[in-house]
C-alpha positions as MATLAB code, in Angstrom:
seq = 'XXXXXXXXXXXXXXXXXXXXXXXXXXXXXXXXXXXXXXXXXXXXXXXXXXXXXXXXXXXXXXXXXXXXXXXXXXXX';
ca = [
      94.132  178.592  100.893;
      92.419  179.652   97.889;
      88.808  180.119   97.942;
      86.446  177.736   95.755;
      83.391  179.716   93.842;
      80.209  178.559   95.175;
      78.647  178.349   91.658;
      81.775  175.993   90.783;
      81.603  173.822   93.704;
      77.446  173.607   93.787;
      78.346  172.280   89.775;
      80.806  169.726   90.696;
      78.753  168.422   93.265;
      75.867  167.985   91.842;
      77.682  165.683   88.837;
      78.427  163.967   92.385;
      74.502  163.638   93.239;
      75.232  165.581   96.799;
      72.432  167.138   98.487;
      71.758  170.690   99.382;
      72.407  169.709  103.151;
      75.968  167.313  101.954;
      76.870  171.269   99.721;
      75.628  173.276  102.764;
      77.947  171.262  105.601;
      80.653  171.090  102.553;
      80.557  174.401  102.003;
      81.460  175.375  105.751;
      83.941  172.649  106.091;
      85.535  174.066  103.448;
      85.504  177.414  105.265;
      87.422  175.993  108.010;
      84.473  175.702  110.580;
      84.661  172.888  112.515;
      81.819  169.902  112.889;
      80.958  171.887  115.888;
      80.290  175.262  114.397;
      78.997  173.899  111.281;
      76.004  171.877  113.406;
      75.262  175.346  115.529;
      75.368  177.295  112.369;
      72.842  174.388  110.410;
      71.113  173.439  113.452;
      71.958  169.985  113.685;
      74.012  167.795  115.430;
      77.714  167.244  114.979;
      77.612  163.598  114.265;
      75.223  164.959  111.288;
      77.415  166.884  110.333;
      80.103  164.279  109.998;
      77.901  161.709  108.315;
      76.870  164.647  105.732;
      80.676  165.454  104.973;
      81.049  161.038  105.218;
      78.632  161.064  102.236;
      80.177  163.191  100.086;
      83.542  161.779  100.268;
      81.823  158.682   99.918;
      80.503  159.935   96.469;
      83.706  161.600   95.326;
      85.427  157.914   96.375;
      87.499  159.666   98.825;
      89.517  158.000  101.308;
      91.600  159.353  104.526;
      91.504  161.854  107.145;
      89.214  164.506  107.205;
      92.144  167.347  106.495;
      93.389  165.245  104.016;
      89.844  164.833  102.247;
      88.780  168.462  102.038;
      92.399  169.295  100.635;
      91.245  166.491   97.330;
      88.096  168.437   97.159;
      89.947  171.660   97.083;
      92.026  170.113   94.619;
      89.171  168.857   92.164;
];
C-alpha cells in the first residue's frame, strides 16, 4: 500500500469541501486504523467516526463497501 502525502490528500479534499474532522478520521482510515481506534485516538465515538468517513464518500460520490471506498480514494 503506498502511502498518500498529507499535503496532497488535505488538497484534494478540500476541492471536495471536507472538513478538518472528515481529513482527520480520513487520514487514519487511510492508515489502516479501524473506526474503533480512530474514535479513541479523536475522542469521539465510532458511529462518528463512520458518519465522518460516510460524508466524505458522500462528497467524492463514492459508492460500496468501506474497503472498497478507501481503495478509490487511494486511487484518486
Amino acid at each position: 500500500m503506498t502511502e498518500i502525502p498529507e499535503s496532497f490528500l488535505r488538497a484534494v479534499t478540500a476541492e471536495h469541501n471536507a472538513s478538518e474532522a472528515e481529513v482527520s478520521a480520513l487520514l487514519l482510515a487511510l492508515a489502516g486504523q479501524t473506526a474503533e481506534s480512530i474514535a479513541t485516538t479523536l475522542e469521539i465515538s465510532a458511529a462518528a467516526v463512520r458518519k465522518r468517513l460516510g460524508s466524505v464518500y458522500q462528497k467524492f460520490d463514492i459508492a460500496g463497501s468501506t474497503p472498497g471506498k478507501l481503495e478509490v480514494i487511494r486511487s484518486i
